[in-house]
Coordinates of C-alpha atoms and ligand atoms in Angstrom, one line a residue:
X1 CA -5.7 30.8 73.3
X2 CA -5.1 27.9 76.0
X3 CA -4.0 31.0 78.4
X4 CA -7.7 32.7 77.2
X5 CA -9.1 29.3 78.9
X6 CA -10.4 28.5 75.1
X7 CA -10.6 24.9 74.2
X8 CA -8.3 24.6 71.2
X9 CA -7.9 21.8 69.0
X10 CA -5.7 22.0 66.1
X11 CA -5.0 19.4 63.1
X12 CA -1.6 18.8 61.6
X13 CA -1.1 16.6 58.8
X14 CA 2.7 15.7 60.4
X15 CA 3.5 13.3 62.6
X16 CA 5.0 16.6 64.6
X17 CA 5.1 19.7 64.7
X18 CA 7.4 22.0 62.8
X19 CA 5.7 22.7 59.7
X20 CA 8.3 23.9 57.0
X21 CA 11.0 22.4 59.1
X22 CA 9.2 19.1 59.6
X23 CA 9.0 18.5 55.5
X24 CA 11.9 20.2 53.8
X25 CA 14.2 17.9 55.5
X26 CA 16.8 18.1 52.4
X27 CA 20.4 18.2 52.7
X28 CA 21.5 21.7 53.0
X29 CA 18.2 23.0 54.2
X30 CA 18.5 26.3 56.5
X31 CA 16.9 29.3 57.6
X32 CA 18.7 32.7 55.9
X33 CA 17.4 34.8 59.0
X34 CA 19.7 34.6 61.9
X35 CA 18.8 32.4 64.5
X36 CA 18.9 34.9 67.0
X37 CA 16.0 37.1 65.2
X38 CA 14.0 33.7 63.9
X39 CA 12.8 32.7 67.1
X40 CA 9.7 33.2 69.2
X41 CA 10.1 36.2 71.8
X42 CA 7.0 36.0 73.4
X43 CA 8.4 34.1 76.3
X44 CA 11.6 36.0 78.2
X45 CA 12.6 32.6 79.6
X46 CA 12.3 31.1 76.8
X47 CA 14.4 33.0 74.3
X48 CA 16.8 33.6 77.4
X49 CA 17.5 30.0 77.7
X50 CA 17.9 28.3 74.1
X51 CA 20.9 28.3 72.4
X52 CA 21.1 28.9 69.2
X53 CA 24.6 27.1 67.7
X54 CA 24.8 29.0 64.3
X55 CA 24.1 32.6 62.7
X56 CA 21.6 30.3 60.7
X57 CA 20.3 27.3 61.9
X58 CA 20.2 24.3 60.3
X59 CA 16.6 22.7 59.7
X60 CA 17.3 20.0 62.3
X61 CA 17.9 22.5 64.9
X62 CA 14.7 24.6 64.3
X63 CA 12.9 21.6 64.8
X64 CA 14.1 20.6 67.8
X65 CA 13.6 24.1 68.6
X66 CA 10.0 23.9 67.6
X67 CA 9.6 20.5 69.3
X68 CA 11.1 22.1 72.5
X69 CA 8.6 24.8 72.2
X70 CA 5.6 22.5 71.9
X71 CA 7.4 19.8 75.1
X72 CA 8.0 23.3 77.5
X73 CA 4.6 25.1 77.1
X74 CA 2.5 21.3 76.8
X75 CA 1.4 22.1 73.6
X76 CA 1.5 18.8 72.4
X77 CA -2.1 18.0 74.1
X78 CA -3.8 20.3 72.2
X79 CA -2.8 18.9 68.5
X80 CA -4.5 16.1 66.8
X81 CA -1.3 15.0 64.2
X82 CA -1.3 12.8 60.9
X83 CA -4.5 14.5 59.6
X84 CA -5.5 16.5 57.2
X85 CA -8.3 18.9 57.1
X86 CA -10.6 18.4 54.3
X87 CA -13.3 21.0 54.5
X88 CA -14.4 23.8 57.2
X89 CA -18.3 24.6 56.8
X90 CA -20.1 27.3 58.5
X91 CA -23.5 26.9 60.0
X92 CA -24.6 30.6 59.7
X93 CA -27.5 30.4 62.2
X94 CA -25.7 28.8 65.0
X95 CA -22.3 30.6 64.2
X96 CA -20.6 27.8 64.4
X97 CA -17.6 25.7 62.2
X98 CA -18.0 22.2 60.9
X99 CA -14.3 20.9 60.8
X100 CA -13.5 17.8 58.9
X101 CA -10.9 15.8 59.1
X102 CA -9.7 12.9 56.3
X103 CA -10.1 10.0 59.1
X104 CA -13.7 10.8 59.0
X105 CA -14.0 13.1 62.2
X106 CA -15.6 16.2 62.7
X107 CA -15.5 19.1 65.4
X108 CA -17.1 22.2 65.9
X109 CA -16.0 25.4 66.6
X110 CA -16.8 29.3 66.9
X111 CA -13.2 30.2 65.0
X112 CA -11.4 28.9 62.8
X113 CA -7.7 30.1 62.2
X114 CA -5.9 28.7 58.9
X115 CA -2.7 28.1 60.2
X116 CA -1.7 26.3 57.2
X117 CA 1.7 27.7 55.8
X118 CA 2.3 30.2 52.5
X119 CA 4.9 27.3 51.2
X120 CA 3.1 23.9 52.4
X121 CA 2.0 22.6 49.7
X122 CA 4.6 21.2 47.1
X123 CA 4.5 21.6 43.4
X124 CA 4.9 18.3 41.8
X125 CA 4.6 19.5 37.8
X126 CA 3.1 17.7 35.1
X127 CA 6.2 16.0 33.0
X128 CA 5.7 13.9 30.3
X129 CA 6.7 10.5 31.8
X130 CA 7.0 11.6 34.9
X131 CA 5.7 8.9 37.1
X132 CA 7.2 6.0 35.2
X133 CA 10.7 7.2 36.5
X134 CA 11.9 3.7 38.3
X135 CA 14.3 5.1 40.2
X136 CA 13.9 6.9 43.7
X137 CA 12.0 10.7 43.1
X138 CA 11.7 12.9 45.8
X139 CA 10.5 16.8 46.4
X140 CA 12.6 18.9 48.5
X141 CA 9.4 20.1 50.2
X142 CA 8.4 16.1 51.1
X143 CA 11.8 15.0 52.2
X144 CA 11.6 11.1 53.4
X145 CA 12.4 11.2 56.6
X146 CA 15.0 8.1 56.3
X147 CA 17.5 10.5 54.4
X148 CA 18.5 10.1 50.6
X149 CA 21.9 7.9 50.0
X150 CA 23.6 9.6 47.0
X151 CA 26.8 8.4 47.6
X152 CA 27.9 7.5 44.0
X153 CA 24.6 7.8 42.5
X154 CA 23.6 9.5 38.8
X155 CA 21.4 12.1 40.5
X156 CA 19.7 15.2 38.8
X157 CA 17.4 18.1 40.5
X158 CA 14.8 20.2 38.5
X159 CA 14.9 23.7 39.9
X160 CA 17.1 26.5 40.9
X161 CA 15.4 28.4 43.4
X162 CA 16.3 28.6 47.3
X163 CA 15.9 24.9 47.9
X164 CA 17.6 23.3 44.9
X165 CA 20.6 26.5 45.6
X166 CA 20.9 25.2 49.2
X167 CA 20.8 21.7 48.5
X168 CA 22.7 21.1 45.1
X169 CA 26.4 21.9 46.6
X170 CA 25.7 19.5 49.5
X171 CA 24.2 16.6 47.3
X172 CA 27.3 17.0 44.9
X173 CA 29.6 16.4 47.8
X174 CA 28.8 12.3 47.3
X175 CA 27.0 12.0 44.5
X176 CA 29.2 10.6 41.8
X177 CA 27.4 12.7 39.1
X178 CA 24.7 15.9 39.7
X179 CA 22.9 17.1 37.1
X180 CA 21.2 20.3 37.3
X181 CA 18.6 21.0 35.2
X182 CA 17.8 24.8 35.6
X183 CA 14.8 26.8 33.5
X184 CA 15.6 30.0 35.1
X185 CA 18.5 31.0 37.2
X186 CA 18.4 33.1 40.0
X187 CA 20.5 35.3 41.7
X188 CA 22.0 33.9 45.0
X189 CA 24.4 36.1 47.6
X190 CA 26.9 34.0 50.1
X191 CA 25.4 33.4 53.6
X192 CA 28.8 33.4 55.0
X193 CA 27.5 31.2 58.2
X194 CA 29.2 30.6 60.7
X195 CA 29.3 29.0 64.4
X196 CA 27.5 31.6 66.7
X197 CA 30.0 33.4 69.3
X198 CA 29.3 33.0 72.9
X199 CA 30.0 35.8 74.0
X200 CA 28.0 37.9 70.6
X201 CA 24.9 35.6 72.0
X202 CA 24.9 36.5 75.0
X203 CA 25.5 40.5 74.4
X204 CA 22.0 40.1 72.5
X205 CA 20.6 38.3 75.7
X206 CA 21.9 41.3 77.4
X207 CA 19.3 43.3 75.7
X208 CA 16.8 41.0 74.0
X209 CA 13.9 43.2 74.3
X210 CA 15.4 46.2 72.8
X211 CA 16.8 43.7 69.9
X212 CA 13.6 42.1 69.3
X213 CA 12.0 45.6 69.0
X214 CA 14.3 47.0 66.8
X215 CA 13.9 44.1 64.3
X216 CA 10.3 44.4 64.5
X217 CA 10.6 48.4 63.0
X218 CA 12.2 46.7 60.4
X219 CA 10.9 46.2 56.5
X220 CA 11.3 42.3 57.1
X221 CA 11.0 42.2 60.8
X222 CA 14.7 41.0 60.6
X223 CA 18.2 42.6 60.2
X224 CA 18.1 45.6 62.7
X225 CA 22.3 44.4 63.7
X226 CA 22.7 44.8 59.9
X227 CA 21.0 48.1 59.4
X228 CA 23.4 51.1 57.7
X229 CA 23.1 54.3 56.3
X230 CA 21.4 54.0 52.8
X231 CA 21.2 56.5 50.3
X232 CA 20.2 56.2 47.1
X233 CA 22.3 54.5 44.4
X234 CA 21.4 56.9 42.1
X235 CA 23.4 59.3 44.3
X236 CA 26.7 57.7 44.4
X237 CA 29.6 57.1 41.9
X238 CA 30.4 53.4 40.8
X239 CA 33.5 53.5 43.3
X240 CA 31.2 54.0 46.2
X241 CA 28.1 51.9 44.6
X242 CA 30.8 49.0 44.5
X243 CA 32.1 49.2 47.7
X244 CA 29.2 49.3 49.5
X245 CA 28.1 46.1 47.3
X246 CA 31.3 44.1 48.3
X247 CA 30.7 44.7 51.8
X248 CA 27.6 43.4 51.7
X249 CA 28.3 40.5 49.6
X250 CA 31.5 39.8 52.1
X251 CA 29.1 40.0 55.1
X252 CA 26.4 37.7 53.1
X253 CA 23.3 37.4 53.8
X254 CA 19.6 38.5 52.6
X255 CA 20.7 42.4 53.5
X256 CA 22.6 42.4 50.4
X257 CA 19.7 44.9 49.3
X258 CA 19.6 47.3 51.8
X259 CA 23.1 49.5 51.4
X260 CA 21.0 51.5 49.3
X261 CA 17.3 52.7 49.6
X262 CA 16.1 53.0 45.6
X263 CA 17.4 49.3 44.9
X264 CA 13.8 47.4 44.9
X265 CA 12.0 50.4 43.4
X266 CA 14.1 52.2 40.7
X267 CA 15.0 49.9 38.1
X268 CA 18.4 51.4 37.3
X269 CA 19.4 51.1 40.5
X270 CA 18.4 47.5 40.8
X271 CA 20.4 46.7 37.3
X272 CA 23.6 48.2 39.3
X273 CA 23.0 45.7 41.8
X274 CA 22.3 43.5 39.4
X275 CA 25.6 43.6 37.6
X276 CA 27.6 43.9 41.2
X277 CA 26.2 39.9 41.5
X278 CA 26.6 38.8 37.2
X279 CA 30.4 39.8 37.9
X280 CA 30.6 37.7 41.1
X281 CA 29.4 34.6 38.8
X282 CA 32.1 35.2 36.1
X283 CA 34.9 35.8 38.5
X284 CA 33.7 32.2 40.6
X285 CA 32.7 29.8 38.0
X286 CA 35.7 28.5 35.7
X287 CA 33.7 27.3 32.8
X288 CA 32.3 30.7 31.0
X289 CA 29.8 28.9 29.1
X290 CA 28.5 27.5 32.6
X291 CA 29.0 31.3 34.3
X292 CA 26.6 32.4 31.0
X293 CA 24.3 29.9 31.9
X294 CA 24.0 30.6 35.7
X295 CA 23.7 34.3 35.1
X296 CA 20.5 36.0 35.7
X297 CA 18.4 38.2 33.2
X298 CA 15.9 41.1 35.3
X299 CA 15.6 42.5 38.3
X300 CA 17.5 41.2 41.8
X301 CA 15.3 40.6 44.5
X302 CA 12.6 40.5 42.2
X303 CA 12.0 36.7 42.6
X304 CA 13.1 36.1 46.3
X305 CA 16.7 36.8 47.1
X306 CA 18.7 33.4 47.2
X307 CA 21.2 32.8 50.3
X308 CA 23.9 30.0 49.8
X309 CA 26.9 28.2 50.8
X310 CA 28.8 27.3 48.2
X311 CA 26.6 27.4 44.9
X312 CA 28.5 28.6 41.9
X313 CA 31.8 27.4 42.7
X314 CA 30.0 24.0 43.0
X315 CA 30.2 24.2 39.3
X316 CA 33.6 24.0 39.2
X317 CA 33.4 20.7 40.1
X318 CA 33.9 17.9 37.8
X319 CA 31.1 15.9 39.0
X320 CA 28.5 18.3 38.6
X321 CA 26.9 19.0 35.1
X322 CA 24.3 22.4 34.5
X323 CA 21.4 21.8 31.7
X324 CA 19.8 25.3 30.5
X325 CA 16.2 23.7 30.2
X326 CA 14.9 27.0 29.4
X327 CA 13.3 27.8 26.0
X328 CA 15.8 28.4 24.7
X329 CA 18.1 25.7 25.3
X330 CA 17.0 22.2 25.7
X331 CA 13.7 21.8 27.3
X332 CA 12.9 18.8 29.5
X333 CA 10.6 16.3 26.7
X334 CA 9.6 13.8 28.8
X335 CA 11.0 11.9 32.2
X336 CA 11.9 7.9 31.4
X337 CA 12.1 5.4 34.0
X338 CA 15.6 5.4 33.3
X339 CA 16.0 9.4 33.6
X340 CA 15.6 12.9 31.6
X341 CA 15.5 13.7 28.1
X342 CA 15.9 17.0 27.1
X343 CA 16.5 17.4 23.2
X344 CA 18.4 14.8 21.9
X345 CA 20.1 14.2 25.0
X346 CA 18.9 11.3 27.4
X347 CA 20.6 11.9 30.6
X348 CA 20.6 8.7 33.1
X349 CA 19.6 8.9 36.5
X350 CA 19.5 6.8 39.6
X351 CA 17.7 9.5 41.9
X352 CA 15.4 12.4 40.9
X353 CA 15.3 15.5 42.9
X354 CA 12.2 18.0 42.4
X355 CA 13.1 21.2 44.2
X356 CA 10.3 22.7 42.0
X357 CA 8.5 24.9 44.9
X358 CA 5.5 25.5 46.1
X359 CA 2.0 26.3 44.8
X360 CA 2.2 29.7 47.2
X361 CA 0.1 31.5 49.9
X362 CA -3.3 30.1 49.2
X363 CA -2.6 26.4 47.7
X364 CA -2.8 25.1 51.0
X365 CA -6.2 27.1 52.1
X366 CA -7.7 25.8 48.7
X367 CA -7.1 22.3 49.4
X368 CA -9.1 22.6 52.3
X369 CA -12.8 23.3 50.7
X370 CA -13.7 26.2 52.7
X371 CA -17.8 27.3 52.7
X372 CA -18.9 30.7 54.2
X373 CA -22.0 32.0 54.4
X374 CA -24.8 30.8 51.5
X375 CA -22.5 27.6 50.8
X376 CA -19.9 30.0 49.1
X377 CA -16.6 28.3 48.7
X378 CA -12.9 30.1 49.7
X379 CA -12.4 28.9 46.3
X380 CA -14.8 30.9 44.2
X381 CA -14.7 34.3 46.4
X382 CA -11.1 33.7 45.3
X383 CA -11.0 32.5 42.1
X384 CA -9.3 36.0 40.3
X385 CA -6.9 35.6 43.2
X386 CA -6.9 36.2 47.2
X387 CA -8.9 38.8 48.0
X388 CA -9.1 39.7 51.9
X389 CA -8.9 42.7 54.6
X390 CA -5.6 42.9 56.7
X391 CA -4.8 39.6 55.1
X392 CA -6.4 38.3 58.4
X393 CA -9.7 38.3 57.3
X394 CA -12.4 37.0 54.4
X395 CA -16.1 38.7 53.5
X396 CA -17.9 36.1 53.3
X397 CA -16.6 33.9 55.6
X398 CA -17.2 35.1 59.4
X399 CA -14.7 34.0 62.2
X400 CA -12.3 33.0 60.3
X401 CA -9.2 33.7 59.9
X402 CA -5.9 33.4 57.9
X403 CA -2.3 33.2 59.7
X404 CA -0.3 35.0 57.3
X405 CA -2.5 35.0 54.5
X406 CA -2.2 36.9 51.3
X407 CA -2.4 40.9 51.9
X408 CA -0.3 40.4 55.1
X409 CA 3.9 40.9 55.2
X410 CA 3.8 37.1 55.3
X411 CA 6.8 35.8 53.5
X412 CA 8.1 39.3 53.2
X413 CA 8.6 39.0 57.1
X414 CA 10.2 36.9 59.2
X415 CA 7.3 34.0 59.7
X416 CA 8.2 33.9 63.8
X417 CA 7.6 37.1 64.3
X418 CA 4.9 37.8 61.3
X419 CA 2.9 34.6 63.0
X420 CA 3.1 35.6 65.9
X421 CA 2.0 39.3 65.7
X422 CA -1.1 37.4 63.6
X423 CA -1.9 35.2 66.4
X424 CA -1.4 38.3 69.1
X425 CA -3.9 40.1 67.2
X426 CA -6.4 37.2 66.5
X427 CA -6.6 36.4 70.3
X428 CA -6.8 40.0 71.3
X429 CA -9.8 40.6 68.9
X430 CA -11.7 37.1 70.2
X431 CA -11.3 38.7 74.1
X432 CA -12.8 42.2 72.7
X433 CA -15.6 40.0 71.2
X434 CA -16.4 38.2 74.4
X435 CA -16.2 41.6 76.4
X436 CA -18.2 43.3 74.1
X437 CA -20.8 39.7 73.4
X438 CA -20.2 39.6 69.4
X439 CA -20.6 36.6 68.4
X440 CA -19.5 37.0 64.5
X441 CA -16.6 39.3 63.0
X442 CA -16.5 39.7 59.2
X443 CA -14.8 41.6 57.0
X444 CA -16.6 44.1 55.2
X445 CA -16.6 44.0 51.6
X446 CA -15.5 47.7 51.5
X447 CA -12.1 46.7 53.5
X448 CA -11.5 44.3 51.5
X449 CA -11.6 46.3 48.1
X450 CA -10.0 49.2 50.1
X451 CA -7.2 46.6 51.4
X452 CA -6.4 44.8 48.0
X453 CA -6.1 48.1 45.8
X454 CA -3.7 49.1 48.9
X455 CA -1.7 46.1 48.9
X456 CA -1.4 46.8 44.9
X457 CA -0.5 50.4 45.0
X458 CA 2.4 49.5 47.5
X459 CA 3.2 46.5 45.2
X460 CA 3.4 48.4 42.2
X461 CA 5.7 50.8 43.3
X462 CA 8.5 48.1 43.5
X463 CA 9.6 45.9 40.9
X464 CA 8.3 43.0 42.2
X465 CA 5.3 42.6 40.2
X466 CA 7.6 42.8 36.8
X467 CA 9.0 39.2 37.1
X468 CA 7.3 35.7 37.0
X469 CA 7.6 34.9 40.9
X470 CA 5.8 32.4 43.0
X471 CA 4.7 35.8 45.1
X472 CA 2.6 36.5 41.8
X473 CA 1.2 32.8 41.2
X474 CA 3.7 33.2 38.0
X475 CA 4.8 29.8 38.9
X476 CA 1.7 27.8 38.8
X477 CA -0.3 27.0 35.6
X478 CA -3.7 28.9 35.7
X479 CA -2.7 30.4 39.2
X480 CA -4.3 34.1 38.9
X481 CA -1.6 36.8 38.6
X482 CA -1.8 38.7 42.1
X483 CA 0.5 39.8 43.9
X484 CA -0.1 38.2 47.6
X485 CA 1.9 39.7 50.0
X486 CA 1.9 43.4 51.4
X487 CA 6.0 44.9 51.5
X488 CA 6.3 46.7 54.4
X489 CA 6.0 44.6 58.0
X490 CA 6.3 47.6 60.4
X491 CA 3.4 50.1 58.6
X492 CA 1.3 47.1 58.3
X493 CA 1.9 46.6 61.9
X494 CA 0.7 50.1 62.8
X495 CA -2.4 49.9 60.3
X496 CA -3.5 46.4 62.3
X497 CA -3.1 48.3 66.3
X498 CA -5.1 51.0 64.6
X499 CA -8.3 48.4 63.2
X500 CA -8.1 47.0 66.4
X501 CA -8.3 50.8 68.5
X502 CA -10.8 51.7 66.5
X503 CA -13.2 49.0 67.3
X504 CA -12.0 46.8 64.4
X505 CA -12.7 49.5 62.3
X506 CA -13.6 47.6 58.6
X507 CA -14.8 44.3 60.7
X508 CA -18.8 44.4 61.3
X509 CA -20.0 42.4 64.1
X510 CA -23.1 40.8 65.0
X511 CA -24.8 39.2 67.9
X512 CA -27.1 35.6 66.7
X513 CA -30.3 35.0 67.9
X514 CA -29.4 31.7 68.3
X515 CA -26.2 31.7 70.7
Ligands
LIG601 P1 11.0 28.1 43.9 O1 11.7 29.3 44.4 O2 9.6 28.3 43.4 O3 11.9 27.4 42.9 C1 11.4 26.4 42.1 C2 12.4 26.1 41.0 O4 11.9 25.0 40.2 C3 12.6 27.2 40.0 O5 14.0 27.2 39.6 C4 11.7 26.8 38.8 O6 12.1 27.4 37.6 C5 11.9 25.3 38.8 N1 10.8 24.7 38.2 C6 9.5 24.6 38.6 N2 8.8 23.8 37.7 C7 9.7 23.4 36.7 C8 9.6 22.7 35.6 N3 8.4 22.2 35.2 N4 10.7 22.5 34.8 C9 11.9 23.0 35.2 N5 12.0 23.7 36.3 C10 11.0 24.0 37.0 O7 10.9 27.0 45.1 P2 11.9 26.7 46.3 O8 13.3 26.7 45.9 O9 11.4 25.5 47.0 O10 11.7 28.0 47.2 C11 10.4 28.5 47.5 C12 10.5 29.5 48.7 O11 10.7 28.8 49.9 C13 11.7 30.4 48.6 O12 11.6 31.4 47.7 C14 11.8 30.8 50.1 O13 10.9 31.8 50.4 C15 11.5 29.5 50.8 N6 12.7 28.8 51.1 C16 13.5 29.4 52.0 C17 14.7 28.8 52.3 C18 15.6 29.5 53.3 O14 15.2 30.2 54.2 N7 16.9 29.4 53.2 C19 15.1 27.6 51.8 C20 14.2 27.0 50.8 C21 13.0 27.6 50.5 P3 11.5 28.8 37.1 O15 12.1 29.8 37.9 O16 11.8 28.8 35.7 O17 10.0 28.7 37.3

C-alpha cells in the first residue's frame, strides 16, 4: 500500500508485530510448514538473505523473522501498537471509515482491511470455579512474555489439540508432575524436525522462484518437495497402503495425508489411515489403558492434523498423568483455587495451563463492532455464520475487506503465502478503482449466495464437515455450524485472477456524489 503512495495506518493490539507468533509464546510452540515454504517471497532479496536454522522454526525465530521484516522495509512507522480496535463505522454518503481505537482515538479512512487473524482470539471456557484458581493460569494463546517456571511444579493443561500436543512433552521435561486433562484426543504424526542443511538451503535458493511457484499449485500452498504419486487407497492392497503410510509417518510431517488421493474424501480410505496412526499409539505408549485413552475415534484430518515432537511417548513418563475428561470418563466439575476436580478426584495444582483454542476465523472480526451501510452490524449480517464473496469481501459493508476471512483457503493454506495473495489482490483492486474513479466496491448479494453454497458443495465433499472442529464453530458454545474455510488454495487462486479480469466480476461499484 506504502509503495501505492497510500497513507496507511494500521492498529495492533501487541506491543510488536508478529501476531500468532507474538502471543503463543508457549514452550514447544512451532510452525509445521517448513521454514523454507512459510516465508514471505515477495521480496527476492529478502527470501535470498534470511536463514532459516530448522525444517520448522521455532516461534522465537519467526518472530524475529517478522520483526526483521517490519526493521528492513520500515514498516514499523506505519503501525500504531498496544491498541485495540473497537468499532469500524461507515459514513455511507462520504464513503468514508470511522476507526476507533480503545484509547479513545479515531481515524478515517476510504478501506478498511481486517487484518485480524483466524486464531487471535483465545478461548478462555466457562468452568465452574474457574477464576478462583490461586495459583498461576495461563492460555497458550496469551503466553506471559516473562516465561513460565515449571521446574518441580504440580502443573495440569486442559486441551489436546496442536498447542497443548506441542507444548505438553516440553512442559513435562521439568515439571515435577503434568497432568493432562484431555476431552477429546486427536491424532498427531511425528514432525521429525531437524537442523536445516546448508547446502539443501541453498539448492532451494538456487531456484526459489520455481519452488515458491510450485508450492503455490499446491492444495495447501505448501509441500510441493513432498509431493508423490498418489493413487487412491482404495486401489492398493494393505501391503502397499502400509508402506506408503510408514514412509510418510518416518518422513513426518503434515503430508502424512497425501500418499493417497481419496484419504480426505472417501471415508474408508480415511479409516485405513486412521488405523495406520491407532497402531502407532499402541506400539509407543507402554501403559495400554493410557494408549486406549490417547486413541482417536473418526476421521484423520478431520479436525486439523496434529504435528509433534515427542507426544505419546511422553506418556511413558512417570511424571506425566493423562485424565479422560470426556463424557464418558471423569468430566472436569469445577476448578478450586487449589486445582481440578473431576469426579471424585481432586487433583492439586501449582500452575494451570489452558491450551483450549481459539474462538476461530470471525471471533476476532466480531469483537470489533463492525457497521455497514444502514447501521447494520458484521454481527447480525453474520449471525447464522460468515457469509461473504471470495472470502474477501461483505454485502453490506463496502470497502472493506477481510485478510483471510471465512470462504477463503485461510487456514487450509499456508497464512504467508494465503496473506499475501489476499493483500496482492486487495491492492491491485484499490489501483483499478483509482484508474477507473470508483469510489466504493461491494459485494453483491448474488456472489455472496453463489460463493457460500460453493464453498459448501466443496466442503461437503470431504469429511470435514462430519466432525466437531473449530473450522465448523463446533468448538464454541452457540458458535453457528459453518464450515469457514474453502479446501483448495490453487482453484481458489484461479477463481480470484478471474473476478479481478473480469472487472471484479460479482463486485458492483459506484462513484458518490460527494467525493
Ligand atoms: P484446538 O485445536 O481448538 O484445541 C483445543 C483443545 O482444548 C481441544 O483438545 C479441546 O477439546 C480442549 N478444550 C476446549 N475447551 C475445553 C473444556 N472446556 N474442557 C476440556 N477441554 C477443552 O486449539 P489449539 O491447540 O490452540 O490449536 C488451534 C489451531 O491453531 C490448530 O488447529 C492450528 O491450526 C493452530 N496451531 C498451529 C500450530 C502449528 O503450526 N504447529 C501450533 C498450535 C496451534 P475438544 O477437542 O474436546 O473440544
Amino acid at each position: 500500500m506504502e509503495q501505492a503512495g497510500r497513507s496507511v495506518r494500521c492498529f495492533e493490539a501487541g506491543s510488536d508485530v508478529g501476531g500468532t507468533w507474538y502471543w503463543n509464546r508457549y514452550p514447544g510452540a512451532r510452525c509445521d510448514v517448513d521454514s523454507m515454504e512459510y516465508s514471505y517471497d515477495f521480496d527476492d532479496e529478502l527470501q535470498q538473505e534470511w536463514e532459516w536454522t530448522e525444517r520448522y522454526a521455532t516461534q522465537p525465530e519467526i518472530l524475529r523473522y517478522a520483526q526483521h521484516v517490519a526493521d528492513r522495509f520500515g514498516l514499523r512507522r506505519h503501525i500504531t501498537f498496544g491498541v485495540r480496535v473497537v468499532s469500524a463505522v461507515l459514513d455511507e454518503a462520504g464513503g468514508r471509515w470511522t476507526v476507533t481505537t480503545d484509547d479513545g482515538a479515531t481515524t478515517t479512512a476510504r478501506f478498511v482491511v481486517m487484518a485480524t487473524g483466524c486464531l487471535s482470539s483465545a478461548n478462555l471456557p466457562v468452568i465452574d470455579g474457574r477464576d478462583s484458581f490461586a495459583g498461576q493460569l495461563v492460555h497458550t494463546g496469551r503466553w506471559p512474555h516473562e516465561g513460565v517456571d515449571f521446574e518441580g511444579k504440580r502443573v495440569g493443561i486442559i486441551g489436546t489439540g496442536s498447542s497443548g500436543i506441542q507444548a505438553i512433552p516440553v512442559i513435562a521435561r521439568t515439571a515435577g508432575h503434568l497432568t493432562v486433562f484431555q476431552r477429546t484426543p486427536q491424532f498427531t504424526i511425528p514432525a521429525r524436525n531437524h537442523p536445516l542443511d546448508p547446502v539443501e538451503q541453498a539448492a532451494v535458493k538456487s531456484r526459489y522462484a520455481e519452488f515458491r511457484a510450485q508450492n503455490r499449485r499446491m492444495p495447501g500452498a505448501f509441500g510441493a518437495k513432498y509431493e508423490r504419486p498418489a493413487p487412491k487407497a482404495v486401489d492398493v492392497d494393505d501391503a502397499t497402503f502400509r508402506e506408503e503410510m510408514e514412509f510418510l509417518w518416518q518422513q513426518g510431517g503434515p503430508m502424512f495425508l497425501s500418499g493417497f488421493r481419496d484419504l480426505m474424501r472417501d471415508p474408508a480410505a480415511n479409516q485405513r489411515a486412521a488405523d495406520f496412526v491407532r497402531a502407532k499409539i499402541a506400539e509407543l505408549v507402554d501403559d495400554p489403558e493410557t494408549a486406549a485413552r490417547l486413541t482417536p475415534d473418526g476421521f484423520i484430518g478431520c479436525k486439523r492434523l496434529v504435528v509433534d515432537t515427542d507426544y505419546y511417548v511422553t506418556y511413558n513418563r512417570p511424571n506425566v498423568t493423562l485424565v479422560d475428561v470426556s463424557d464418558a470418563g471423569e468430566p472436569i466439575t469445577r476448578i478450586t483455587p487449589t486445582g481440578i476436580q473431576t469426579g471424585e478426584t481432586h487433583h492439586e495444582l501449582d500452575i494451570l495451563v489452558f491450551a483450549t483454542g481459539f474462538d476461530a476465523m470471525t471471533g476476532s472480526l466480531l469483537r470489533v463492532d463492525i457497521q455497514g451501510r444502514g447501521g447494520e452490524r458484521l454481527a447480525d449480517t453474520w449471525a447464522a455464520g460468515p457469509v461473504t464473496y471470495l472470502g474477501l469481501g461483505v454485502s453490506g459493508f463496502p470497502n472493506l475487506f477481510t485478510v483471510t476471512g471465512p470462504g477463503s483457503p485461510s487456514v487450509l493454506a499456508n497464512m504467508v503465502i494465503a496473506t499475501e495473495q489476499h493483500v496482492d489482490w486487495i491492492s491491485d483492486c484499490i489501483d483499478y478503482m483509482e484508474t477507473h474513479g470508483h469510489d466504493l466496491i461491494e459485494a453483491e448479494p448474488t456472489a455472496v449466495a453463489a460463493w457460500v453454497a460453493h464453498v459448501n458443495s466443496v466442503a461437503d465433499r470431504t469429511i470435514f464437515p462430519s466432525c466437531n472442529s473449530w473450522y465448523l464453530g463446533a468448538n464454541i458454545p452457540g458458535k453457528p455450524r459453518v464450515f469457514m474455510p474453502l479446501p483448495g488454495f490453487p482453484a481458489y487462486v484461479d477463481r480470484c485472477t478471474e473476478v479481478a479480469a473480469n472487472d471484479y466480476e460479482g463486485f458492483r461499484f459506484e462513484r458518490l456524489a460527494q467525493r
